[in-house]
PDB file of C-alpha atoms in Angstrom:
ATOM      1  CA  MET I   1      16.099  -1.673  10.284  1.00 64.00           C
ATOM      2  CA  PRO I   2      12.736  -3.228  10.837  1.00 82.00           C
ATOM      3  CA  LEU I   3       9.137  -2.262  11.070  1.00 90.00           C
ATOM      4  CA  ILE I   4       7.897  -4.357  14.006  1.00 94.00           C
ATOM      5  CA  LEU I   5       4.156  -5.054  14.042  1.00 95.00           C
ATOM      6  CA  LEU I   6       2.557  -6.220  17.261  1.00 96.00           C
ATOM      7  CA  CYS I   7      -0.557  -8.346  17.093  1.00 96.00           C
ATOM      8  CA  GLY I   8      -2.648 -10.445  19.434  1.00 96.00           C
ATOM      9  CA  TYR I   9      -5.953 -10.580  21.256  1.00 96.00           C
ATOM     10  CA  PRO I  10      -7.249  -7.391  22.910  1.00 93.00           C
ATOM     11  CA  CYS I  11      -5.528  -6.805  26.271  1.00 91.00           C
ATOM     12  CA  SER I  12      -2.828  -9.383  25.535  1.00 93.00           C
ATOM     13  CA  GLY I  13      -0.121  -6.969  26.707  1.00 90.00           C
ATOM     14  CA  LYS I  14       0.849  -5.383  23.387  1.00 93.00           C
ATOM     15  CA  SER I  15       1.256  -1.833  24.706  1.00 90.00           C
ATOM     16  CA  THR I  16       3.239  -2.968  27.751  1.00 89.00           C
ATOM     17  CA  VAL I  17       5.543  -5.083  25.595  1.00 93.00           C
ATOM     18  CA  ALA I  18       5.942  -2.317  22.991  1.00 93.00           C
ATOM     19  CA  SER I  19       6.979   0.185  25.661  1.00 91.00           C
ATOM     20  CA  LEU I  20       9.486  -2.187  27.255  1.00 92.00           C
ATOM     21  CA  LEU I  21      10.873  -3.261  23.876  1.00 94.00           C
ATOM     22  CA  ALA I  22      11.366   0.339  22.775  1.00 93.00           C
ATOM     23  CA  GLY I  23      13.220   1.097  26.008  1.00 92.00           C
ATOM     24  CA  CYS I  24      15.474  -1.956  25.698  1.00 92.00           C
ATOM     25  CA  LEU I  25      16.307  -1.226  22.064  1.00 92.00           C
ATOM     26  CA  GLN I  26      17.088   2.410  22.868  1.00 91.00           C
ATOM     27  CA  THR I  27      19.346   1.368  25.752  1.00 92.00           C
ATOM     28  CA  GLN I  28      21.271  -1.212  23.762  1.00 90.00           C
ATOM     29  CA  ARG I  29      21.376   0.729  20.498  1.00 89.00           C
ATOM     30  CA  PRO I  30      21.478   4.437  21.413  1.00 90.00           C
ATOM     31  CA  ASP I  31      22.523   5.214  17.847  1.00 86.00           C
ATOM     32  CA  CYS I  32      19.108   4.079  16.596  1.00 85.00           C
ATOM     33  CA  GLN I  33      15.952   6.109  16.288  1.00 86.00           C
ATOM     34  CA  ILE I  34      13.138   4.165  17.979  1.00 89.00           C
ATOM     35  CA  GLU I  35       9.583   5.251  17.200  1.00 88.00           C
ATOM     36  CA  VAL I  36       6.350   3.743  18.525  1.00 90.00           C
ATOM     37  CA  VAL I  37       3.142   4.197  16.531  1.00 90.00           C
ATOM     38  CA  SER I  38       0.430   3.628  19.140  1.00 87.00           C
ATOM     39  CA  GLU I  39      -3.223   3.053  18.327  1.00 87.00           C
ATOM     40  CA  GLU I  40      -4.109   4.292  21.811  1.00 82.00           C
ATOM     41  CA  SER I  41      -2.550   7.678  21.060  1.00 79.00           C
ATOM     42  CA  ILE I  42      -4.173   7.878  17.636  1.00 81.00           C
ATOM     43  CA  ALA I  43      -7.600   6.984  19.062  1.00 77.00           C
ATOM     44  CA  GLY I  44      -7.184   9.507  21.871  1.00 70.00           C
ATOM     45  CA  VAL I  45      -7.271   7.064  24.786  1.00 61.00           C
ATOM     46  CA  GLN I  46      -6.800   8.990  28.023  1.00 50.00           C
ATOM     47  CA  PRO I  47      -4.187   7.845  30.552  1.00 48.00           C
ATOM     48  CA  VAL I  48      -5.349   6.048  33.677  1.00 43.00           C
ATOM     49  CA  ALA I  49      -4.155   8.952  35.832  1.00 41.00           C
ATOM     50  CA  ALA I  50      -6.845  11.197  34.349  1.00 41.00           C
ATOM     51  CA  ALA I  51      -9.531   9.523  36.443  1.00 37.00           C
ATOM     52  CA  ALA I  52     -11.688  12.585  36.913  1.00 36.00           C
ATOM     53  CA  THR I  53     -12.163  13.095  33.181  1.00 42.00           C
ATOM     54  CA  ALA I  54     -11.603   9.555  31.880  1.00 45.00           C
ATOM     55  CA  THR I  55     -14.161   8.116  29.499  1.00 54.00           C
ATOM     56  CA  ILE I  56     -14.885   4.782  27.957  1.00 68.00           C
ATOM     57  CA  ASP I  57     -12.130   3.703  25.579  1.00 73.00           C
ATOM     58  CA  PRO I  58     -12.919   5.466  22.256  1.00 80.00           C
ATOM     59  CA  ARG I  59     -11.853   2.345  20.377  1.00 84.00           C
ATOM     60  CA  VAL I  60     -15.150   0.775  21.452  1.00 86.00           C
ATOM     61  CA  ALA I  61     -16.976   3.108  19.062  1.00 85.00           C
ATOM     62  CA  ILE I  62     -14.304   2.642  16.387  1.00 88.00           C
ATOM     63  CA  TYR I  63     -14.438  -1.152  16.414  1.00 90.00           C
ATOM     64  CA  THR I  64     -18.241  -1.175  16.246  1.00 89.00           C
ATOM     65  CA  ASP I  65     -18.323   1.022  13.138  1.00 89.00           C
ATOM     66  CA  ALA I  66     -16.818  -0.386   9.930  1.00 90.00           C
ATOM     67  CA  ASN I  67     -16.199   3.036   8.388  1.00 90.00           C
ATOM     68  CA  LEU I  68     -14.500   4.422  11.493  1.00 89.00           C
ATOM     69  CA  GLU I  69     -12.352   1.313  11.776  1.00 90.00           C
ATOM     70  CA  LYS I  70     -11.286   1.614   8.134  1.00 90.00           C
ATOM     71  CA  GLN I  71     -10.257   5.233   8.734  1.00 88.00           C
ATOM     72  CA  PHE I  72      -8.516   4.180  11.943  1.00 88.00           C
ATOM     73  CA  ARG I  73      -6.390   1.599  10.116  1.00 88.00           C
ATOM     74  CA  ALA I  74      -5.549   4.163   7.442  1.00 86.00           C
ATOM     75  CA  GLU I  75      -4.444   6.587  10.160  1.00 85.00           C
ATOM     76  CA  ILE I  76      -2.178   3.966  11.751  1.00 86.00           C
ATOM     77  CA  LYS I  77      -0.719   3.040   8.360  1.00 84.00           C
ATOM     78  CA  SER I  78      -0.081   6.666   7.487  1.00 81.00           C
ATOM     79  CA  LYS I  79       1.737   7.253  10.763  1.00 78.00           C
ATOM     80  CA  ALA I  80       3.853   4.170  10.184  1.00 73.00           C
ATOM     81  CA  SER I  81       4.661   5.095   6.585  1.00 67.00           C
ATOM     82  CA  GLY I  82       4.702   8.859   6.988  1.00 58.00           C
ATOM     83  CA  ASN I  83       2.349   9.322   4.029  1.00 50.00           C
ATOM     84  CA  PRO I  84       0.157  12.390   4.721  1.00 42.00           C
ATOM     85  CA  HIS I  85      -2.084  11.651   1.729  1.00 39.00           C
ATOM     86  CA  LEU I  86      -3.591   8.655   3.516  1.00 39.00           C
ATOM     87  CA  THR I  87      -5.107  10.702   6.330  1.00 38.00           C
ATOM     88  CA  HIS I  88      -6.680  13.779   4.782  1.00 35.00           C
ATOM     89  CA  PHE I  89     -10.166  12.279   5.184  1.00 32.00           C
ATOM     90  CA  SER I  90      -9.741  10.919   8.693  1.00 37.00           C
ATOM     91  CA  PRO I  91     -11.578  12.572  11.627  1.00 35.00           C
ATOM     92  CA  LEU I  92      -9.293  10.886  14.178  1.00 33.00           C
ATOM     93  CA  PRO I  93      -6.674  12.963  16.021  1.00 31.00           C
ATOM     94  CA  SER I  94      -3.000  12.501  15.193  1.00 35.00           C
ATOM     95  CA  HIS I  95      -0.690  12.005  18.165  1.00 35.00           C
ATOM     96  CA  THR I  96       2.324  10.224  16.675  1.00 31.00           C
ATOM     97  CA  GLU I  97       5.104  11.387  14.385  1.00 36.00           C
ATOM     98  CA  ARG I  98       6.050  10.301  10.899  1.00 52.00           C
ATOM     99  CA  ALA I  99       7.986   7.056  11.009  1.00 58.00           C
ATOM    100  CA  LEU I 100       9.471   5.401   7.950  1.00 62.00           C
ATOM    101  CA  THR I 101       9.451   8.095   5.275  1.00 62.00           C
ATOM    102  CA  GLY I 102      12.784   9.802   4.845  1.00 56.00           C
ATOM    103  CA  LYS I 103      14.456   7.599   7.449  1.00 56.00           C
ATOM    104  CA  LYS I 104      17.550   5.534   6.774  1.00 57.00           C
ATOM    105  CA  PRO I 105      16.907   1.783   7.104  1.00 57.00           C
ATOM    106  CA  SER I 106      20.245   1.510   8.910  1.00 61.00           C
ATOM    107  CA  ASN I 107      19.239   3.495  12.004  1.00 74.00           C
ATOM    108  CA  THR I 108      15.453   3.394  12.377  1.00 79.00           C
ATOM    109  CA  VAL I 109      13.151   1.000  14.230  1.00 87.00           C
ATOM    110  CA  VAL I 110       9.395   1.560  14.039  1.00 90.00           C
ATOM    111  CA  ILE I 111       7.125  -0.362  16.430  1.00 93.00           C
ATOM    112  CA  VAL I 112       3.417  -0.408  15.548  1.00 93.00           C
ATOM    113  CA  ASP I 113       1.431  -1.008  18.741  1.00 93.00           C
ATOM    114  CA  ALA I 114      -2.010  -1.932  17.413  1.00 91.00           C
ATOM    115  CA  ASN I 115      -4.313  -4.924  17.038  1.00 91.00           C
ATOM    116  CA  ASN I 116      -3.114  -5.616  13.455  1.00 94.00           C
ATOM    117  CA  TYR I 117      -5.469  -8.600  13.427  1.00 94.00           C
ATOM    118  CA  ILE I 118      -6.130  -8.641   9.650  1.00 94.00           C
ATOM    119  CA  LYS I 119      -3.506 -10.528   7.650  1.00 94.00           C
ATOM    120  CA  GLY I 120      -4.263  -8.441   4.552  1.00 93.00           C
ATOM    121  CA  TYR I 121      -3.500  -5.292   6.541  1.00 92.00           C
ATOM    122  CA  ARG I 122      -0.207  -6.770   7.750  1.00 94.00           C
ATOM    123  CA  TYR I 123       0.599  -7.509   4.105  1.00 92.00           C
ATOM    124  CA  GLU I 124      -0.081  -3.873   3.178  1.00 89.00           C
ATOM    125  CA  LEU I 125       2.359  -2.683   5.830  1.00 89.00           C
ATOM    126  CA  TYR I 126       4.878  -5.298   4.686  1.00 90.00           C
ATOM    127  CA  CYS I 127       4.690  -3.889   1.139  1.00 87.00           C
ATOM    128  CA  THR I 128       5.023  -0.342   2.469  1.00 84.00           C
ATOM    129  CA  ALA I 129       8.114  -1.256   4.476  1.00 85.00           C
ATOM    130  CA  LYS I 130       9.671  -3.149   1.580  1.00 86.00           C
ATOM    131  CA  SER I 131       9.121  -0.277  -0.845  1.00 83.00           C
ATOM    132  CA  MET I 132      11.152   1.891   1.557  1.00 82.00           C
ATOM    133  CA  ARG I 133      13.846  -0.805   1.979  1.00 82.00           C
ATOM    134  CA  HIS I 134      12.903  -1.630   5.562  1.00 84.00           C
ATOM    135  CA  GLN I 135      12.561  -5.127   6.997  1.00 87.00           C
ATOM    136  CA  GLN I 136       9.371  -6.177   8.741  1.00 90.00           C
ATOM    137  CA  ALA I 137       8.910  -8.504  11.710  1.00 93.00           C
ATOM    138  CA  ILE I 138       5.806  -9.657  13.588  1.00 96.00           C
ATOM    139  CA  LEU I 139       5.614  -9.783  17.379  1.00 96.00           C
ATOM    140  CA  HIS I 140       2.647 -11.918  18.419  1.00 97.00           C
ATOM    141  CA  CYS I 141       1.531 -11.506  22.032  1.00 96.00           C
ATOM    142  CA  THR I 142       0.224 -15.012  22.691  1.00 96.00           C
ATOM    143  CA  THR I 143      -1.432 -14.383  26.059  1.00 94.00           C
ATOM    144  CA  GLY I 144      -4.346 -16.820  26.421  1.00 95.00           C
ATOM    145  CA  LEU I 145      -7.952 -15.828  25.877  1.00 96.00           C
ATOM    146  CA  ASP I 146      -9.043 -16.272  29.504  1.00 94.00           C
ATOM    147  CA  ARG I 147      -6.142 -14.157  30.743  1.00 92.00           C
ATOM    148  CA  CYS I 148      -6.923 -11.437  28.177  1.00 92.00           C
ATOM    149  CA  ARG I 149     -10.559 -11.391  29.240  1.00 92.00           C
ATOM    150  CA  GLU I 150      -9.481 -11.058  32.879  1.00 88.00           C
ATOM    151  CA  ILE I 151      -7.168  -8.139  32.069  1.00 87.00           C
ATOM    152  CA  ASN I 152      -9.914  -6.510  30.009  1.00 87.00           C
ATOM    153  CA  ALA I 153     -12.277  -6.637  32.987  1.00 83.00           C
ATOM    154  CA  LYS I 154      -9.654  -4.943  35.188  1.00 77.00           C
ATOM    155  CA  ALA I 155      -8.482  -2.396  32.623  1.00 63.00           C
ATOM    156  CA  TYR I 156     -10.554   0.431  34.067  1.00 52.00           C
ATOM    157  CA  SER I 157     -12.118   0.281  37.506  1.00 45.00           C
ATOM    158  CA  PRO I 158     -15.664   1.747  37.748  1.00 43.00           C
ATOM    159  CA  THR I 159     -14.761   3.001  41.238  1.00 38.00           C
ATOM    160  CA  GLN I 160     -11.898   5.113  39.868  1.00 35.00           C
ATOM    161  CA  HIS I 161     -13.240   6.354  36.565  1.00 36.00           C
ATOM    162  CA  LEU I 162     -16.148   8.467  35.449  1.00 31.00           C
ATOM    163  CA  TYR I 163     -17.789   6.884  32.405  1.00 34.00           C
ATOM    164  CA  PHE I 164     -20.016   8.321  29.776  1.00 33.00           C
ATOM    165  CA  TYR I 165     -21.613   5.867  27.407  1.00 35.00           C
ATOM    166  CA  LEU I 166     -21.426   6.271  23.666  1.00 37.00           C
ATOM    167  CA  GLU I 167     -24.421   5.425  21.561  1.00 40.00           C
ATOM    168  CA  LEU I 168     -24.094   1.668  21.233  1.00 41.00           C
ATOM    169  CA  PRO I 169     -27.651   0.486  20.527  1.00 44.00           C
ATOM    170  CA  ASN I 170     -26.776  -3.215  20.656  1.00 48.00           C
ATOM    171  CA  LEU I 171     -25.141  -3.028  24.082  1.00 46.00           C
ATOM    172  CA  PRO I 172     -27.413  -4.334  26.887  1.00 49.00           C
ATOM    173  CA  GLU I 173     -27.920  -2.082  29.884  1.00 48.00           C
ATOM    174  CA  ALA I 174     -26.721  -4.836  32.235  1.00 43.00           C
ATOM    175  CA  GLU I 175     -23.424  -5.015  30.374  1.00 43.00           C
ATOM    176  CA  LYS I 176     -22.835  -1.268  30.658  1.00 43.00           C
ATOM    177  CA  ALA I 177     -22.611  -1.609  34.420  1.00 36.00           C
ATOM    178  CA  VAL I 178     -19.546  -3.830  34.217  1.00 40.00           C
ATOM    179  CA  LEU I 179     -17.659  -2.237  31.349  1.00 42.00           C
ATOM    180  CA  GLY I 180     -13.917  -2.815  31.269  1.00 53.00           C
ATOM    181  CA  ARG I 181     -11.800  -1.649  28.361  1.00 78.00           C
ATOM    182  CA  TYR I 182     -14.174  -3.302  25.906  1.00 87.00           C
ATOM    183  CA  PRO I 183     -17.720  -4.569  26.475  1.00 87.00           C
ATOM    184  CA  GLU I 184     -17.840  -8.367  26.290  1.00 88.00           C
ATOM    185  CA  ALA I 185     -19.628  -8.281  22.929  1.00 90.00           C
ATOM    186  CA  VAL I 186     -16.917  -6.089  21.374  1.00 91.00           C
ATOM    187  CA  PHE I 187     -14.121  -8.072  23.027  1.00 93.00           C
ATOM    188  CA  SER I 188     -15.498 -11.373  21.690  1.00 94.00           C
ATOM    189  CA  GLU I 189     -15.942  -9.896  18.216  1.00 95.00           C
ATOM    190  CA  LEU I 190     -12.316  -8.726  18.098  1.00 95.00           C
ATOM    191  CA  VAL I 191     -11.152 -12.165  19.228  1.00 96.00           C
ATOM    192  CA  THR I 192     -13.214 -13.791  16.465  1.00 96.00           C
ATOM    193  CA  ARG I 193     -11.765 -11.469  13.819  1.00 95.00           C
ATOM    194  CA  PHE I 194      -8.158 -12.136  14.799  1.00 97.00           C
ATOM    195  CA  GLU I 195      -6.169 -13.885  12.060  1.00 96.00           C
ATOM    196  CA  ARG I 196      -3.144 -15.583  13.581  1.00 96.00           C
ATOM    197  CA  PRO I 197       0.180 -14.799  11.939  1.00 96.00           C
ATOM    198  CA  ASN I 198       1.593 -17.622   9.839  1.00 95.00           C
ATOM    199  CA  PRO I 199       5.408 -17.770   9.672  1.00 93.00           C
ATOM    200  CA  SER I 200       5.198 -19.472   6.269  1.00 94.00           C
ATOM    201  CA  SER I 201       3.793 -16.217   4.852  1.00 93.00           C
ATOM    202  CA  ARG I 202       6.542 -13.770   3.956  1.00 91.00           C
ATOM    203  CA  TRP I 203       4.654 -10.853   5.518  1.00 92.00           C
ATOM    204  CA  ASP I 204       4.403 -12.729   8.841  1.00 95.00           C
ATOM    205  CA  ASN I 205       8.051 -13.745   8.911  1.00 92.00           C
ATOM    206  CA  PRO I 206      10.166 -13.454  10.990  1.00 93.00           C
ATOM    207  CA  LEU I 207       7.646 -14.158  13.730  1.00 96.00           C
ATOM    208  CA  TYR I 208       8.401 -13.607  17.418  1.00 96.00           C
ATOM    209  CA  GLU I 209       6.076 -14.670  20.224  1.00 96.00           C
ATOM    210  CA  LEU I 210       5.743 -13.502  23.812  1.00 95.00           C
ATOM    211  CA  CYS I 211       3.192 -14.391  26.496  1.00 93.00           C
ATOM    212  CA  LEU I 212       2.461 -12.302  29.580  1.00 89.00           C
ATOM    213  CA  PRO I 213       3.576 -14.096  32.755  1.00 86.00           C
ATOM    214  CA  GLU I 214       0.818 -15.143  35.114  1.00 79.00           C
ATOM    215  CA  ASP I 215       2.150 -13.050  38.012  1.00 68.00           C
ATOM    216  CA  LEU I 216       1.940  -9.784  36.100  1.00 63.00           C
ATOM    217  CA  GLU I 217      -0.214  -7.197  37.869  1.00 55.00           C
ATOM    218  CA  GLN I 218      -1.336  -4.475  35.488  1.00 47.00           C
ATOM    219  CA  GLU I 219      -1.803  -1.950  38.277  1.00 41.00           C
ATOM    220  CA  GLU I 220       1.747  -2.331  39.583  1.00 47.00           C
ATOM    221  CA  GLY I 221       3.599  -2.264  36.281  1.00 47.00           C
ATOM    222  CA  SER I 222       5.715  -4.877  34.614  1.00 51.00           C
ATOM    223  CA  SER I 223       6.979  -7.869  36.529  1.00 75.00           C
ATOM    224  CA  GLN I 224      10.633  -8.812  36.546  1.00 82.00           C
ATOM    225  CA  GLU I 225       9.786 -11.955  34.609  1.00 84.00           C
ATOM    226  CA  LEU I 226       8.260  -9.901  31.806  1.00 87.00           C
ATOM    227  CA  ARG I 227      11.300  -7.629  31.709  1.00 88.00           C
ATOM    228  CA  THR I 228      13.506 -10.705  31.386  1.00 90.00           C
ATOM    229  CA  LEU I 229      11.373 -12.003  28.513  1.00 91.00           C
ATOM    230  CA  VAL I 230      11.585  -8.656  26.724  1.00 92.00           C
ATOM    231  CA  ASP I 231      15.356  -8.528  27.282  1.00 92.00           C
ATOM    232  CA  GLN I 232      15.650 -11.936  25.626  1.00 93.00           C
ATOM    233  CA  LEU I 233      13.417 -10.791  22.776  1.00 93.00           C
ATOM    234  CA  THR I 234      15.539  -7.665  22.324  1.00 92.00           C
ATOM    235  CA  ALA I 235      18.684  -9.785  22.081  1.00 91.00           C
ATOM    236  CA  ARG I 236      17.072 -11.890  19.345  1.00 91.00           C
ATOM    237  CA  ILE I 237      15.946  -8.834  17.396  1.00 89.00           C
ATOM    238  CA  LEU I 238      19.388  -7.260  17.660  1.00 87.00           C
ATOM    239  CA  GLY I 239      21.075 -10.457  16.518  1.00 85.00           C
ATOM    240  CA  GLU I 240      18.657 -11.606  13.828  1.00 85.00           C
ATOM    241  CA  LEU I 241      17.487  -8.302  12.369  1.00 80.00           C
ATOM    242  CA  LEU I 242      19.550  -5.284  13.325  1.00 71.00           C
ATOM    243  CA  SER I 243      22.941  -6.941  12.942  1.00 69.00           C
ATOM    244  CA  SER I 244      22.122  -9.241  10.041  1.00 64.00           C
ATOM    245  CA  GLY I 245      23.162  -6.802   7.330  1.00 63.00           C
ATOM    246  CA  THR I 246      20.205  -7.912   5.207  1.00 68.00           C
ATOM    247  CA  LYS I 247      19.455  -5.482   2.404  1.00 71.00           C
ATOM    248  CA  VAL I 248      15.818  -5.180   1.394  1.00 73.00           C
ATOM    249  CA  ARG I 249      15.152  -4.549  -2.273  1.00 69.00           C
ATOM    250  CA  PRO I 250      11.710  -3.320  -3.319  1.00 70.00           C
ATOM    251  CA  ASN I 251       9.771  -5.293  -5.915  1.00 67.00           C
ATOM    252  CA  GLN I 252      10.099  -3.993  -9.454  1.00 64.00           C
ATOM    253  CA  SER I 253       6.365  -3.311  -9.516  1.00 59.00           C
ATOM    254  CA  THR I 254       6.658  -0.895  -6.582  1.00 57.00           C
ATOM    255  CA  VAL I 255       9.653   1.058  -7.892  1.00 59.00           C
ATOM    256  CA  PRO I 256       8.501   4.449  -9.257  1.00 58.00           C
ATOM    257  CA  ALA I 257       8.982   4.693 -12.999  1.00 62.00           C
ATOM    258  CA  GLN I 258      11.577   7.209 -14.049  1.00 64.00           C
ATOM    259  CA  SER I 259       9.897  10.140 -15.742  1.00 63.00           C
ATOM    260  CA  ALA I 260      10.811  10.899 -19.320  1.00 63.00           C
ATOM    261  CA  GLY I 261      12.671  14.069 -20.139  1.00 65.00           C
ATOM    262  CA  SER I 262      10.856  17.041 -21.581  1.00 69.00           C
ATOM    263  CA  ASN I 263      12.621  16.534 -24.920  1.00 71.00           C
ATOM    264  CA  TYR I 264      11.840  12.834 -25.328  1.00 65.00           C
ATOM    265  CA  LEU I 265       9.812  13.406 -28.532  1.00 72.00           C
ATOM    266  CA  GLN I 266      12.842  14.990 -30.169  1.00 71.00           C
ATOM    267  CA  VAL I 267      15.172  12.248 -28.925  1.00 70.00           C
ATOM    268  CA  ILE I 268      13.092   9.299 -30.191  1.00 72.00           C
ATOM    269  CA  PRO I 269      13.758   9.838 -33.948  1.00 73.00           C
ATOM    270  CA  SER I 270      17.500  10.036 -33.395  1.00 70.00           C
ATOM    271  CA  ALA I 271      17.450   6.800 -31.430  1.00 62.00           C
ATOM    272  CA  LEU I 272      15.665   4.865 -34.194  1.00 64.00           C
TER     273      LEU I 272
END
C-alpha cells in the first residue's frame, strides 16, 4: 500500500486534508493500518486550544535556518521510513511512530503531512518506499496563493494567543505585530522554493490534486464540500492504488547484497 506525500503552498490545507483522508481510509478499509507523519507534531507546534501558552510556530525558525531545515527533513524522512539512524543527530522532538519499516505493503498506508516542496526530497522518499516494496503517490493541495496567504494571516489570532518572538534579525518590527503562522517574508520564501510536482516524473506519479473550497472556514472545521472532495479522493485511491494489486519491486541497486558465508575462502577452490 502506498506512501502518500502531501505537498503545496504553506497553509494550502494539507493538514486538514491529511486528517480527513486518514479518517476516510480508516472507515472504508478498517483492515488497514493508517499512519500520519505530521511535520507539525515533529516540529512541536502547539494546538490552537493551548492559547495561554501558545507561541509562534516553531517552523518559522526552522525554515529560516538551512541547517535546522535539513535536520527537520531528515527527521520527517526517518519517521516515514522508520530508520532510527537518520535522526541520532537531530535536536527536534519526535512525536510520530515508525511507519514503513517492518510493515506489510498489503495493509499499511502512510500519509506524510509536510511541505515536501523539494522534488529531490520527494525522489528520496520515493526510493525509500520502493526499496520497501511500497507504492508512492503525491497529493498536491492546489489552493491558490492569495487564498493561502489569507489563511496564513488568520492561522493564529493575536487576540487569542500569547506570542514570544524568536531571534529573527531580518524580520522588521512592523511585521512582528501582524504575525500569522508565518511572517510574510518566510511565507513568500517558501512559496518561491516550491517545486510543483510533475506527473511525467515517476516519483511524482500518480498525482492527485485537491483545492480547498472557497467557503471553508478554518475556525469552524471542514466544510461539507471539502468532505465530499476528500470522499471522492479516497474512492480514487482505493480503486487505483489499494485495489490495483500492483507489486513494487525494488531496483537491483537498492537490494542489499547477500553476505558471503564464513567458509567462502574454502569453497572457492572447489568451485573452480
